[in-house]
Short mmCIF file of C-alpha atoms and ligand atoms in Angstrom, two decimals:
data_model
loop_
_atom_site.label_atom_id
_atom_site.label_comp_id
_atom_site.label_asym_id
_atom_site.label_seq_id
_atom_site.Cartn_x
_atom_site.Cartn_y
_atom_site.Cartn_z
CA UNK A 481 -18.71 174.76 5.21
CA UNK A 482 -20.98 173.15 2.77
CA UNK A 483 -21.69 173.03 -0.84
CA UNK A 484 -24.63 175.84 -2.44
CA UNK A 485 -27.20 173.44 -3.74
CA UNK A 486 -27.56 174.10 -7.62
CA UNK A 487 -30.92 174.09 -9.49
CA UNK A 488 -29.21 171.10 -11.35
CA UNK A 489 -28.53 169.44 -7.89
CA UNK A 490 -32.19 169.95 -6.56
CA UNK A 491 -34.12 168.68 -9.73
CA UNK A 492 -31.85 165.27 -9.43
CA UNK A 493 -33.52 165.07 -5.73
CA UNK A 494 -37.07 166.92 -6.73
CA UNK A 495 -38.01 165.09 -9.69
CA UNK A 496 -36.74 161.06 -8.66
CA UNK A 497 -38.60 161.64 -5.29
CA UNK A 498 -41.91 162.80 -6.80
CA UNK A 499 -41.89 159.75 -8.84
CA UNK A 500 -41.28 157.61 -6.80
CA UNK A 501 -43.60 158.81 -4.35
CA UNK A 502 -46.07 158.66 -7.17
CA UNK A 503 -45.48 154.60 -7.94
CA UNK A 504 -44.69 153.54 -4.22
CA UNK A 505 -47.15 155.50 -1.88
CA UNK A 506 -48.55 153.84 1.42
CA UNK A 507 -52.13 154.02 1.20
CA UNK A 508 -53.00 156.07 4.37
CA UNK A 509 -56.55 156.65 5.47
CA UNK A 510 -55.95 160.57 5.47
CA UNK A 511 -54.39 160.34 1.97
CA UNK A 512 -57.86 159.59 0.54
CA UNK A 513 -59.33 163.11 0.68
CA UNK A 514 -56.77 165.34 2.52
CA UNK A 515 -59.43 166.53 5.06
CA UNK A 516 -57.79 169.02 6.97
CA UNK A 517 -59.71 167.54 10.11
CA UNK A 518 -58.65 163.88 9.30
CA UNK A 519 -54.97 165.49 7.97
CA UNK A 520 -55.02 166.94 11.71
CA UNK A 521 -55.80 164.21 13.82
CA UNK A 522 -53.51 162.04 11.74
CA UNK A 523 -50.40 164.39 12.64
CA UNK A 524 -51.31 164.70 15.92
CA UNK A 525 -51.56 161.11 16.77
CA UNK A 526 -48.11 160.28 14.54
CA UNK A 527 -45.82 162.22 16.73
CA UNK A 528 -44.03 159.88 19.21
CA UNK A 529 -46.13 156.53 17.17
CA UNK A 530 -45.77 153.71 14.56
CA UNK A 531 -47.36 154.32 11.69
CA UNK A 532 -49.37 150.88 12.29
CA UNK A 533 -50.44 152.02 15.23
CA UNK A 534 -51.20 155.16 14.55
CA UNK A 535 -53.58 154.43 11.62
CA UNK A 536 -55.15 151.71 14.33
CA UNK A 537 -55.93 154.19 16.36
CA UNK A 538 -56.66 156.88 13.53
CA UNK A 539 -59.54 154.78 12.09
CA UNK A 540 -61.05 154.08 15.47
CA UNK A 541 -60.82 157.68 16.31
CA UNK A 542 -62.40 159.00 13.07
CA UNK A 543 -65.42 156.02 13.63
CA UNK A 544 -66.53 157.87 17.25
CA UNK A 545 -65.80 161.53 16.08
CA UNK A 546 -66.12 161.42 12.84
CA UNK A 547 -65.56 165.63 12.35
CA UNK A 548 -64.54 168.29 14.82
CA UNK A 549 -67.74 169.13 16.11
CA UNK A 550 -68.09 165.96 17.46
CA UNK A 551 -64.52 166.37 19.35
CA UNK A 552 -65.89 169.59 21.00
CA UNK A 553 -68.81 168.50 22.14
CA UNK A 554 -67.01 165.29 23.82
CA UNK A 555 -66.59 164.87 27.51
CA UNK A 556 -62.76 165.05 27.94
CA UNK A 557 -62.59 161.94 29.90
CA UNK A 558 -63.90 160.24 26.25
CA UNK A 559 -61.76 162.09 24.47
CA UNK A 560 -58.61 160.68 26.60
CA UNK A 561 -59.80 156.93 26.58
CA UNK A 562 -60.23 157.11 22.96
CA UNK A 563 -56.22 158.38 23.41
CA UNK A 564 -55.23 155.72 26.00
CA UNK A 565 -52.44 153.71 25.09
CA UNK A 566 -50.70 156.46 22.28
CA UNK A 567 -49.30 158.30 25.40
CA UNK A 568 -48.36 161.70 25.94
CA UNK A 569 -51.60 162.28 26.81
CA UNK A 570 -51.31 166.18 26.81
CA UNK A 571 -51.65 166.16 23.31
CA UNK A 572 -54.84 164.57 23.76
CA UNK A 573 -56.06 167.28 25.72
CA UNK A 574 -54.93 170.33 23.60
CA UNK A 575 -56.60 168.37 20.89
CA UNK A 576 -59.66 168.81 22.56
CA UNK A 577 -59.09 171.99 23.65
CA UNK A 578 -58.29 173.22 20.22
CA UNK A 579 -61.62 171.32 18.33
CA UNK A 580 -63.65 173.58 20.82
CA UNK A 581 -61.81 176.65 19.09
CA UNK A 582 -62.06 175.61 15.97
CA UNK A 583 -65.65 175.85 16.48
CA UNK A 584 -66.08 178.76 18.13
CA UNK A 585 -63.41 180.99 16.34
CA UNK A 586 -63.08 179.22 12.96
CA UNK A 587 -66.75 177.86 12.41
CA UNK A 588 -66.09 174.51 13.08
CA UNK A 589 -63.54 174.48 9.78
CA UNK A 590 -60.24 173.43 10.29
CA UNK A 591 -57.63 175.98 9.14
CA UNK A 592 -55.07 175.13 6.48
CA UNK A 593 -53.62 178.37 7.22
CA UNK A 594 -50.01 178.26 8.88
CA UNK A 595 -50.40 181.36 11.23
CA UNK A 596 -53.89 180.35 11.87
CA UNK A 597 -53.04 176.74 13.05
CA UNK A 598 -50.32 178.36 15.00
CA UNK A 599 -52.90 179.97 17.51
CA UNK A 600 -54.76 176.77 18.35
CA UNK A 601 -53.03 174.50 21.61
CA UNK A 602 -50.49 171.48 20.75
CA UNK A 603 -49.84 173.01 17.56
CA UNK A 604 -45.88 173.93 16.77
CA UNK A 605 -44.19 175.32 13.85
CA UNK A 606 -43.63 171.39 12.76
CA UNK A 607 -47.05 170.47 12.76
CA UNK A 608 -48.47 173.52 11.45
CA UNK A 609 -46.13 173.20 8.21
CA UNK A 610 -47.50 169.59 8.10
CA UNK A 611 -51.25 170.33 7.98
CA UNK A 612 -50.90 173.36 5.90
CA UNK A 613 -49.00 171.40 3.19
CA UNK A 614 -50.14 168.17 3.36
CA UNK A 615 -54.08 169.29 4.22
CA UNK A 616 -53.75 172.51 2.03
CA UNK A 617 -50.52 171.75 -0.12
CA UNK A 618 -49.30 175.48 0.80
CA UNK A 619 -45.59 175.75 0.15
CA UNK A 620 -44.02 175.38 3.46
CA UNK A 621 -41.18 172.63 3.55
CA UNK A 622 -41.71 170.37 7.14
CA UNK A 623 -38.58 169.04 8.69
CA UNK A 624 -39.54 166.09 11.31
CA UNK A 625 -36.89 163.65 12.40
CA UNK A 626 -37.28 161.67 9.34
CA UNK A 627 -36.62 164.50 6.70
CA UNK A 628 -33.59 165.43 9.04
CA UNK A 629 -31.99 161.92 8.52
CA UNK A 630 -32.81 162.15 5.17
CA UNK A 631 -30.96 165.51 4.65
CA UNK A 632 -27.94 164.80 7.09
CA UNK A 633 -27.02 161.66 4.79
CA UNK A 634 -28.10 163.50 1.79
CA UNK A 635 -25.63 166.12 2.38
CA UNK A 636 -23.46 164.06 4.26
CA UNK A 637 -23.77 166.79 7.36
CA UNK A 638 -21.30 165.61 9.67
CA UNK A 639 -22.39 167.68 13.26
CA UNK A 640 -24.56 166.99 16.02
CA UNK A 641 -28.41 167.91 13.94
CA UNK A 642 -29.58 169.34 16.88
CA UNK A 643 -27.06 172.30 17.00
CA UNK A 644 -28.36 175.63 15.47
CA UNK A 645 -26.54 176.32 12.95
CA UNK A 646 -27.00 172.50 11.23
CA UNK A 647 -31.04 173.42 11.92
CA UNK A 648 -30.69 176.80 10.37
CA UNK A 649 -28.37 174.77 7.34
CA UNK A 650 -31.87 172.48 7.47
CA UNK A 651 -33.92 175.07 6.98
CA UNK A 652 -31.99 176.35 4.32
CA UNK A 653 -31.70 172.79 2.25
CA UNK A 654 -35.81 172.62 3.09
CA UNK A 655 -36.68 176.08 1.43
CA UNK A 656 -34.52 175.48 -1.53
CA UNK A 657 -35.40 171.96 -2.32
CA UNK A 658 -39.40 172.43 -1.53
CA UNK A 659 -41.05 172.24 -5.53
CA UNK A 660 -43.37 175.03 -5.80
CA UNK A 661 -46.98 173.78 -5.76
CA UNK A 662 -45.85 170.90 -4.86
CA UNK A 663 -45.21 170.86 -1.03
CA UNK A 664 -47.73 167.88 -0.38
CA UNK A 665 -46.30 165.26 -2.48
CA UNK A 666 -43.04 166.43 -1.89
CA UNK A 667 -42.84 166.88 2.05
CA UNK A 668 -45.24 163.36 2.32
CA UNK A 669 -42.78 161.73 -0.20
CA UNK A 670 -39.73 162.76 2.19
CA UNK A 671 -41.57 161.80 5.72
CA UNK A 672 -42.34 158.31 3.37
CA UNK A 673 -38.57 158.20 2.29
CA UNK A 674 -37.31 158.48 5.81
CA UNK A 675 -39.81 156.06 7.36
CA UNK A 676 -39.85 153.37 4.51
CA UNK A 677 -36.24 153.34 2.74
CA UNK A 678 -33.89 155.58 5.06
CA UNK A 679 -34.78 154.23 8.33
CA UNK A 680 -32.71 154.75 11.44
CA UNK A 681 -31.19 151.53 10.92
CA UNK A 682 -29.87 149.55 7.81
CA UNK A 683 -31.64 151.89 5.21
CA UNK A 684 -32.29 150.03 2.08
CA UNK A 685 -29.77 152.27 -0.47
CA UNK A 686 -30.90 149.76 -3.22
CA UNK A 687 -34.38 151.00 -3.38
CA UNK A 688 -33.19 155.01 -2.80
CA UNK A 689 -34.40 157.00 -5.62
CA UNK A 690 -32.28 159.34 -4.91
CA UNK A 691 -29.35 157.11 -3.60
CA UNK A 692 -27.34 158.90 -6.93
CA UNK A 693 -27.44 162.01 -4.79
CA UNK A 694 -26.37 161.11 -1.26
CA UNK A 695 -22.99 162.12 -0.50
CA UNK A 696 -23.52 159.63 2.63
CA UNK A 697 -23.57 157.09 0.59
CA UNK A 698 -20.37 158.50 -1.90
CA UNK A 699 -18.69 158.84 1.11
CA UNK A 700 -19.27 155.52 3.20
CA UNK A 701 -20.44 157.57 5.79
CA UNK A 702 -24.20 156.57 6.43
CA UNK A 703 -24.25 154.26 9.10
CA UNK A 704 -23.04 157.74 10.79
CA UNK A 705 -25.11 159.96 9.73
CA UNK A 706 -27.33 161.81 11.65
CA UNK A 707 -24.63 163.14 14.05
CA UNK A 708 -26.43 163.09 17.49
CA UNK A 709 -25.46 164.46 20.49
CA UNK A 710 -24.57 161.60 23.24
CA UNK A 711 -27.60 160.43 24.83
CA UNK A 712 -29.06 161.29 28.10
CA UNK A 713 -28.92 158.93 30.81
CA UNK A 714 -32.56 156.56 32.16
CA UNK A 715 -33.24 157.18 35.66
CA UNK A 716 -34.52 154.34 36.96
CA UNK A 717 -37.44 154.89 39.85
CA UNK A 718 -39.01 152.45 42.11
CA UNK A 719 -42.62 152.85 43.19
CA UNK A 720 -45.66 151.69 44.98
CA UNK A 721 -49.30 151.49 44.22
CA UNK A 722 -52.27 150.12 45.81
CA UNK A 723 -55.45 148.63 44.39
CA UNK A 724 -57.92 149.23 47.10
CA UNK A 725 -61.07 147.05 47.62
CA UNK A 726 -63.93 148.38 49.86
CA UNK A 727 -67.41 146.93 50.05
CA UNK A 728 -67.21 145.31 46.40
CA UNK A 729 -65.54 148.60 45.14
CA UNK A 730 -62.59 149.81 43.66
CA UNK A 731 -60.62 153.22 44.55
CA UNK A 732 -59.16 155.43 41.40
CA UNK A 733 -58.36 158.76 41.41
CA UNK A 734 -57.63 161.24 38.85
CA UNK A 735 -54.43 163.11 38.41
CA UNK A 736 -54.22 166.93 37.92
CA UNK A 737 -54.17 168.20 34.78
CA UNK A 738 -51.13 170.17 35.10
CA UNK A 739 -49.45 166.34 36.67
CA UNK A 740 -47.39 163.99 34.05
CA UNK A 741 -50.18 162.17 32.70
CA UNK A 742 -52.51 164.93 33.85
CA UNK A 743 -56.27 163.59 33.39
CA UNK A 744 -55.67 160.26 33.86
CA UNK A 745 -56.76 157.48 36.54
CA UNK A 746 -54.68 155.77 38.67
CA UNK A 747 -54.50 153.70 41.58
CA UNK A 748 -52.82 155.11 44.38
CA UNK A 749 -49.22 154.59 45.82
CA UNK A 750 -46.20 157.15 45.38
CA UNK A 751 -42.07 156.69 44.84
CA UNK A 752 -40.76 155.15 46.77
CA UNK A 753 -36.36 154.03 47.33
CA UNK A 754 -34.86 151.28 45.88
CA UNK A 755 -35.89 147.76 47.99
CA UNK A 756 -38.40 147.07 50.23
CA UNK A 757 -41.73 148.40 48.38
CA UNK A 758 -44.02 145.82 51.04
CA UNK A 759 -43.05 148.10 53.75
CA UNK A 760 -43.66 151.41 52.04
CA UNK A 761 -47.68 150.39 50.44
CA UNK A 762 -49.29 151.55 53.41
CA UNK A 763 -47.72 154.92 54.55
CA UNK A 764 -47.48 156.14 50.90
CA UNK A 765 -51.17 155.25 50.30
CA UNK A 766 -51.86 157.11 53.28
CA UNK A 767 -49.61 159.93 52.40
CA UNK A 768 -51.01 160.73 49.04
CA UNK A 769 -54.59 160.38 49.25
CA UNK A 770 -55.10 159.79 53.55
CA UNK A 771 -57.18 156.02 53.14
CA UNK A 772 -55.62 154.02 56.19
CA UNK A 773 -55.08 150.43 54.57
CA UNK A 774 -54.21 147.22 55.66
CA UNK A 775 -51.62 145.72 53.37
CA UNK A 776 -52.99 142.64 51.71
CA UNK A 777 -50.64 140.92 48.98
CA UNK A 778 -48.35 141.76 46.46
CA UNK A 779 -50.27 141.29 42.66
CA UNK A 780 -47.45 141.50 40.49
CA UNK A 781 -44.12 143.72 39.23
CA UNK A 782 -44.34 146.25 36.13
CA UNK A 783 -41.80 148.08 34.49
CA UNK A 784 -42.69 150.50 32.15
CA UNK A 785 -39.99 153.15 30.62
CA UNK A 786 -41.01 156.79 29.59
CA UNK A 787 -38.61 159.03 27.89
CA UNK A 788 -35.60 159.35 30.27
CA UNK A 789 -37.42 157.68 33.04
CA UNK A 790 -37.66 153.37 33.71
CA UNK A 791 -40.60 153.12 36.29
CA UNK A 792 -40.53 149.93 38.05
CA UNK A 793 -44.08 150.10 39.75
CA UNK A 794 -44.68 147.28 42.66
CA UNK A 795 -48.17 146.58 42.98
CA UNK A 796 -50.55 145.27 45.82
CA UNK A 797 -54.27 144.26 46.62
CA UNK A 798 -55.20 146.27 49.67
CA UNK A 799 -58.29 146.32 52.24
CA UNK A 800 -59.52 149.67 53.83
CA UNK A 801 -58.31 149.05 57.66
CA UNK A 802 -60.89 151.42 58.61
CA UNK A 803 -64.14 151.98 57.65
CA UNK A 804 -63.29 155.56 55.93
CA UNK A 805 -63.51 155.86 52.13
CA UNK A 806 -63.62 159.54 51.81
CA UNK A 807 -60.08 160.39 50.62
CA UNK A 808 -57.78 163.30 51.22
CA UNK A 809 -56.53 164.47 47.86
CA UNK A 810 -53.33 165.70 47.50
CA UNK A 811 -52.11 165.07 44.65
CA UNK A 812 -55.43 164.18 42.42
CA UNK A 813 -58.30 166.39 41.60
CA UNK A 814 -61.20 163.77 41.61
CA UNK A 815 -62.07 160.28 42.62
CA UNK A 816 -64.44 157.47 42.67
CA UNK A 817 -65.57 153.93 44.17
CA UNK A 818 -66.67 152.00 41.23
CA UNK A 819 -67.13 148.10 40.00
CA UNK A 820 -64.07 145.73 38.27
CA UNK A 821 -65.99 145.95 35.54
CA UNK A 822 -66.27 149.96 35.13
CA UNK A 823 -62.60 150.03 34.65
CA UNK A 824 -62.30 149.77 31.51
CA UNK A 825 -64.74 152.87 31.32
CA UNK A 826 -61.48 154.99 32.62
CA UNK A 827 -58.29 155.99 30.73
CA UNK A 828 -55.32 154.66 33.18
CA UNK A 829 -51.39 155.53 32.34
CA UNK A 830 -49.20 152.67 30.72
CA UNK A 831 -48.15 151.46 33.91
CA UNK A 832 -51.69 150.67 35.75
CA UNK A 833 -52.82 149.37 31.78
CA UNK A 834 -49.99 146.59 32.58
CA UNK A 835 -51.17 145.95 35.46
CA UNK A 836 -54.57 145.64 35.20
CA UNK A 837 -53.88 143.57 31.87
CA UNK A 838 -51.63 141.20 33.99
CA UNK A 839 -54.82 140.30 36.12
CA UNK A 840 -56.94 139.55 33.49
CA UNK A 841 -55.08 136.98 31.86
CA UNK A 842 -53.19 135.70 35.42
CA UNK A 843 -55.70 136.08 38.01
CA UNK A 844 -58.94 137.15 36.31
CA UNK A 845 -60.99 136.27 39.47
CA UNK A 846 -58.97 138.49 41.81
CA UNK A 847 -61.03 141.69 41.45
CA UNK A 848 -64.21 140.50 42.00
CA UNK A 849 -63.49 139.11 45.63
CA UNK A 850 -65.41 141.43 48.00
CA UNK A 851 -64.02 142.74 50.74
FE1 LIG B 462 -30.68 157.36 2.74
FE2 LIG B 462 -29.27 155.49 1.48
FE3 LIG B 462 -30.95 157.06 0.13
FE4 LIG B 462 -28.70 158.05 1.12
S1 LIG B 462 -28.90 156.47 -0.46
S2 LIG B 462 -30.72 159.00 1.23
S3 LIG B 462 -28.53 156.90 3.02
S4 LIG B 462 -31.48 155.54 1.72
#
């Protein structure tokens, strides 16, 4: 059982976070206007990404497509290079999907309304409650993993955060706490708290201002607090993948949309057991996209880890063995023979982006031997 928050209790959290929010605030490129559009693209891009790389990729993005109209009216394979590298590249692609609504249903404005930014693709409860508060400072309270850290050593919450009735006692501390006309300041000043002062690890109780609050802190509890349920487990999986070179030409093909990393280029290969990848190049490039190659030479070894998953991706230079370059695809949508140097035109998944970045700085000449 816990505590009933008094008003007393939630003006001596309110009114210290406000101010300092106020005196300490990161300047953020979307904090200069609140432009729902740029308020948008920023959430969007900050899920599952540093802030210094977000905002990297935030300014480039806003340089190209500098309002939503632009977004629509982009080719989607654009719209994922511009994405390459921030992963979970289906968010990329609802993006898109959604600027093209926005247009047509909303007249090219984007909506600071909750229920209305619930209707357009990659947009959940979370975000929603972001953009309307933050782009439209409506009173809805947002609770991301940083505000739940924040509350679970606030309130010194001492269950697993992800159980329902600790998100429903969330919800509860959220709606209570949230200053009326406020929301922006105070749900950015939170999301600031948790990613500045009360990180994950070592939070800096010195600079808390509301450190006179926490019951973590009363209670030497914090370095426990969040409660998280025990983690899952990495799978690790071996594969194979094959650069093939034909008459001065490269082979790439593009996954299906509906694939992991759906929309994106890749060499070809497939999974392959534990051991041995030199003997499995050849029959799984010929399994997954029917080009008969002759093995060539191993290029290098990537890993490259994805939530639960550790890929360890073997990689090779191939030759066609016979003169056929028309693939069979099985398990891409499209494909294409192009130059070394178009590459970089295509948006690749982490694990060929290692790869190909291991060539240029080891063996920058190996790509442009012809075949
Ligand atoms: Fe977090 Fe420490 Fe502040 Fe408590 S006092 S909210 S643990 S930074």
């Amino acid at each position: 059982m816990y505590d009933a928050l008094s008003d007393s209790d939630c003006r001596l959290i309110v009114q210290p976070l406000l101010q300092w929010f106020r005196n300490t605030k990161r300047d953020l490129p979307w904090r200069h206007t609140y432009n729902p559009y740029h308020v948008w693209i920023s959430e969007i891009m900050l899920q599952q990404t540093q802030m210094d790389r977000g905002v990297a990729y935030f300014l480039r993005w806003i340089e190209r497509f500098s309002d939503v109209q632009m977004v629509a009216a982009a080719e989607e394979q654009e719209i994922l290079k511009y994405w390459e590298g921030l992963g979970y590249y289906a968010r990329a692609r609802n993006l898109h999907k959604a600027a093209k609504l926005i247009v047509s249903d909303f007249a090219g404005e984007v909506p600071c309304d909750y229920q209305r930014l619930l209707t357009l693709p990659g947009i959940g409860p979370y975000t929603a409650a972001a953009i309307a508060s933050v782009a439209g400072n409506y009173d809805i309270p947002v609770i991301d993993a940083n505000v739940t850290r924040v509350y679970a050593r606030l309130f010194n919450i001492g269950e697993p955060v992800k159980e329902q009735k600790v998100q429903k006692r969330l919800a509860e501390i959220a709606d209570k706490l949230l200053p009326p006309g406020q929301a922006r300041a105070y749900n950015q000043a939170l999301m600031d708290l948790g990613g500045l002062v009360c990180t994950p690890k070592n939070p800096d109780c010195s600079k808390c201002p509301v450190a006179g609050s926490c019951r973590a802190l009363e209670a030497a509890t914090v370095p426990e607090r969040p409660v998280v349920a025990k983690k899952r487990k990495i799978i690790t999986e071996y594969w194979v993948a094959g650069i093939i070179q034909w008459n001065g030409k490269i082979y790439i093909q593009q996954r299906k949309n509906d694939a992991v990393w759906g929309g994106l280029w890749e060499f070809p290969g497939g999974q392959v057991t534990e051991g041995e990848p030199d003997n499995n190049v050849v029959p799984s490039i010929l399994a997954e996209c029917g080009l008969s190659v002759a093995f060539a030479k191993p290029i290098t070894k990537v890993v490259h880890q994805y939530t639960h998953h550790k890929i360890i991706l073997h990689c090779f230079l191939c030759t066609l063995a016979v003169e056929r370059f028309e693939p069979v695809l099985r398990s891409a949508c499209n494909y294409r023979w192009i130059k070394a140097e178009e590459l970089e035109q295509f948006a690749f998944p982490a694990g060929a982006r290692k790869l190909l970045e291991y060539i240029r700085v080891n063996q920058p000449n190996l790509l442009s031997t012809h075949f």
